[in-house]
Structure formats: structure tokens, C-alpha cells
Amino acid sequence: MSDTKTLYTAAVHVTGGRDGAARSSDGRLDVKLSTPGAPGNGTNPEQLFAAGWSACFQGAMGIAAKAKGIALPPELAIDAEVALRQGDDGYALAARLNVHLPGVDPDVARQIIEAAHRTCPYSKAIKGNIDAVVALV
């Protein structure tokens, strides 16, 4: 058994699958869900994953930059892409983070990105499970 401690647990109730709704136990998340590309309102699981991974990744970048004594620029941004794919073995995901780190030396930026990719919980969760790319752009 691991000696880790739980820092936070998200609790979300989903009804209706891709064409339903999701609401967190604290009420802070309350969204209508929709199938990718379908008309109408609502988000989809791929968009939610893209938002979650990129937000978490920025946090991991902040920790990595602080360890190097570097302040991240306020213009730091991540464009996340999560693709839903279908092949002979069924459905799968692929993901890409395009990291914009203006004003930071590219070599230092890559070091920060690599450290964040090693420590971000989302990056750890998908490692070896889906096609994933993190790129400095």
C-alpha cells in the first residue's frame, strides 16, 4: 500500500452520457454534455479533458519554473487538442499540448515543459496509454 495522502477528491454526477449533464457535488461544475460535432449547446468529454490537462499542466510548469528560480510570464498559454479516434480496436484518444512561453529562452522553456510533463498528474495518467505530444510553440 502506498503512503500517499488524498489532497482532493472531485465528485461529479453524470446522467445521459454524452448527451446528458454533469454536476459536481459542490455545484461549481454544472454543464450540459453533447456529442462532439453535434448541433446545439453543451460540451463534451474531450473538451473537458483538454481543459483539465492544460490547467493542471500549467500548475506543474509553475512548480518547475519556481524550482529553477524563474517566473513564468503572464502571457503563458496552452492550446490543448484532444482527438477522439476510431480504429480496428475501437475508440481511443490522442492529445497534444501546444505550450506558448513567450520571453523564456527556448532551452529553459523545454526544461520546464519536460519537468512539468514528468510531474503533472494528467501527464502521468496518460503516459503510455494514448498518443500524446507536448510541444513548445
C-alpha positions as CSV (number, residue, x, y, z in Angstrom):
1,M,0.0,0.0,0.0
2,S,1.2,3.5,-0.9
3,D,1.9,6.1,1.7
4,T,0.3,8.9,-0.3
5,K,-2.5,11.0,1.1
6,T,-5.5,12.3,-0.8
7,L,-5.4,16.1,-1.2
8,Y,-8.7,16.4,-3.0
9,T,-11.5,14.2,-4.5
10,A,-13.7,15.5,-7.2
11,A,-17.2,14.1,-7.1
12,V,-19.3,14.5,-10.3
13,H,-22.7,13.0,-11.0
14,V,-23.4,12.3,-14.8
15,T,-26.7,11.4,-16.3
16,G,-27.4,10.7,-20.0
17,G,-23.8,10.0,-21.1
18,R,-22.6,12.1,-24.0
19,D,-26.0,13.7,-24.4
20,G,-26.6,14.4,-20.8
21,A,-25.4,16.6,-18.0
22,A,-22.6,16.7,-15.4
23,R,-22.9,18.3,-12.0
24,S,-20.2,18.4,-9.2
25,S,-21.2,17.7,-5.6
26,D,-20.3,21.3,-4.7
27,G,-22.3,22.7,-7.6
28,R,-19.3,24.6,-9.1
29,L,-19.5,22.4,-12.2
30,D,-22.9,22.2,-13.9
31,V,-22.7,21.5,-17.6
32,K,-24.8,20.1,-20.4
33,L,-23.0,17.4,-22.4
34,S,-23.2,16.8,-26.1
35,T,-21.7,14.5,-28.7
36,P,-18.7,16.1,-30.5
37,G,-19.8,17.9,-33.6
38,A,-23.5,17.7,-32.7
39,P,-25.6,20.8,-33.1
40,G,-26.8,22.6,-30.0
41,N,-25.3,23.6,-26.7
42,G,-23.1,21.6,-24.4
43,T,-19.5,20.5,-24.1
44,N,-18.1,17.0,-24.5
45,P,-15.7,14.8,-22.5
46,E,-12.8,15.6,-24.9
47,Q,-13.1,19.3,-24.3
48,L,-13.3,18.8,-20.6
49,F,-10.2,16.6,-20.7
50,A,-8.3,19.2,-22.8
51,A,-9.2,21.9,-20.2
52,G,-8.3,19.8,-17.2
53,W,-5.0,18.6,-18.6
54,S,-3.8,22.0,-19.8
55,A,-4.8,23.7,-16.5
56,C,-3.0,21.0,-14.4
57,F,0.0,21.2,-16.8
58,Q,0.3,25.0,-16.2
59,G,0.3,24.4,-12.5
60,A,3.1,21.8,-12.9
61,M,5.0,24.3,-15.1
62,G,4.7,26.9,-12.3
63,I,6.3,24.4,-9.8
64,A,9.1,23.5,-12.2
65,A,9.8,27.2,-13.0
66,K,9.9,28.1,-9.3
67,A,12.4,25.3,-8.7
68,K,14.6,26.9,-11.3
69,G,14.1,30.4,-9.9
70,I,12.2,31.6,-12.9
71,A,9.0,33.5,-13.0
72,L,6.6,32.4,-15.7
73,P,5.3,35.2,-18.0
74,P,1.7,36.2,-17.6
75,E,1.3,35.5,-21.4
76,L,1.9,31.8,-20.8
77,A,-0.8,29.9,-22.6
78,I,-1.6,26.3,-23.7
79,D,-3.6,25.3,-26.7
80,A,-4.9,21.8,-26.0
81,E,-6.2,19.3,-28.5
82,V,-7.9,16.0,-27.6
83,A,-8.9,13.9,-30.5
84,L,-11.4,11.1,-30.4
85,R,-10.3,8.3,-32.8
86,Q,-11.7,5.1,-34.0
87,G,-9.7,2.2,-35.3
88,D,-9.8,-1.6,-35.7
89,D,-9.6,-1.9,-31.9
90,G,-12.4,0.6,-31.1
91,Y,-12.3,4.1,-29.8
92,A,-9.1,5.8,-28.5
93,L,-7.9,9.3,-27.6
94,A,-4.9,11.3,-28.8
95,A,-3.8,14.5,-27.2
96,R,-1.5,17.5,-27.8
97,L,-0.5,20.5,-25.7
98,N,1.0,23.4,-27.6
99,V,2.7,25.5,-25.0
100,H,3.3,29.2,-25.6
101,L,6.0,30.5,-23.3
102,P,7.0,34.0,-24.6
103,G,10.1,35.7,-23.3
104,V,11.6,32.5,-21.9
105,D,14.8,31.1,-23.5
106,P,13.7,28.1,-25.6
107,D,16.1,25.7,-23.9
108,V,14.9,26.7,-20.5
109,A,11.3,26.6,-21.6
110,R,11.8,23.0,-22.8
111,Q,13.3,22.0,-19.5
112,I,10.3,23.5,-17.7
113,I,7.9,21.7,-20.0
114,E,9.8,18.4,-19.6
115,A,9.7,18.7,-15.8
116,A,6.0,19.5,-15.9
117,H,5.3,16.5,-18.1
118,R,7.0,14.2,-15.7
119,T,5.1,15.6,-12.7
120,C,1.7,16.6,-13.9
121,P,-0.9,14.0,-12.7
122,Y,-2.7,14.1,-16.0
123,S,0.5,13.5,-18.0
124,K,1.3,10.6,-15.7
125,A,-2.2,9.2,-16.2
126,I,-2.0,9.1,-19.9
127,K,1.7,8.1,-20.2
128,G,1.8,5.0,-22.4
129,N,-2.0,4.9,-22.7
130,I,-2.7,7.4,-25.5
131,D,-0.7,9.1,-28.2
132,A,0.3,12.4,-26.5
133,V,2.6,15.2,-27.5
134,V,3.7,18.3,-25.6
135,A,5.3,20.9,-27.7
136,L,6.8,24.3,-27.2
137,V,5.4,26.6,-30.0
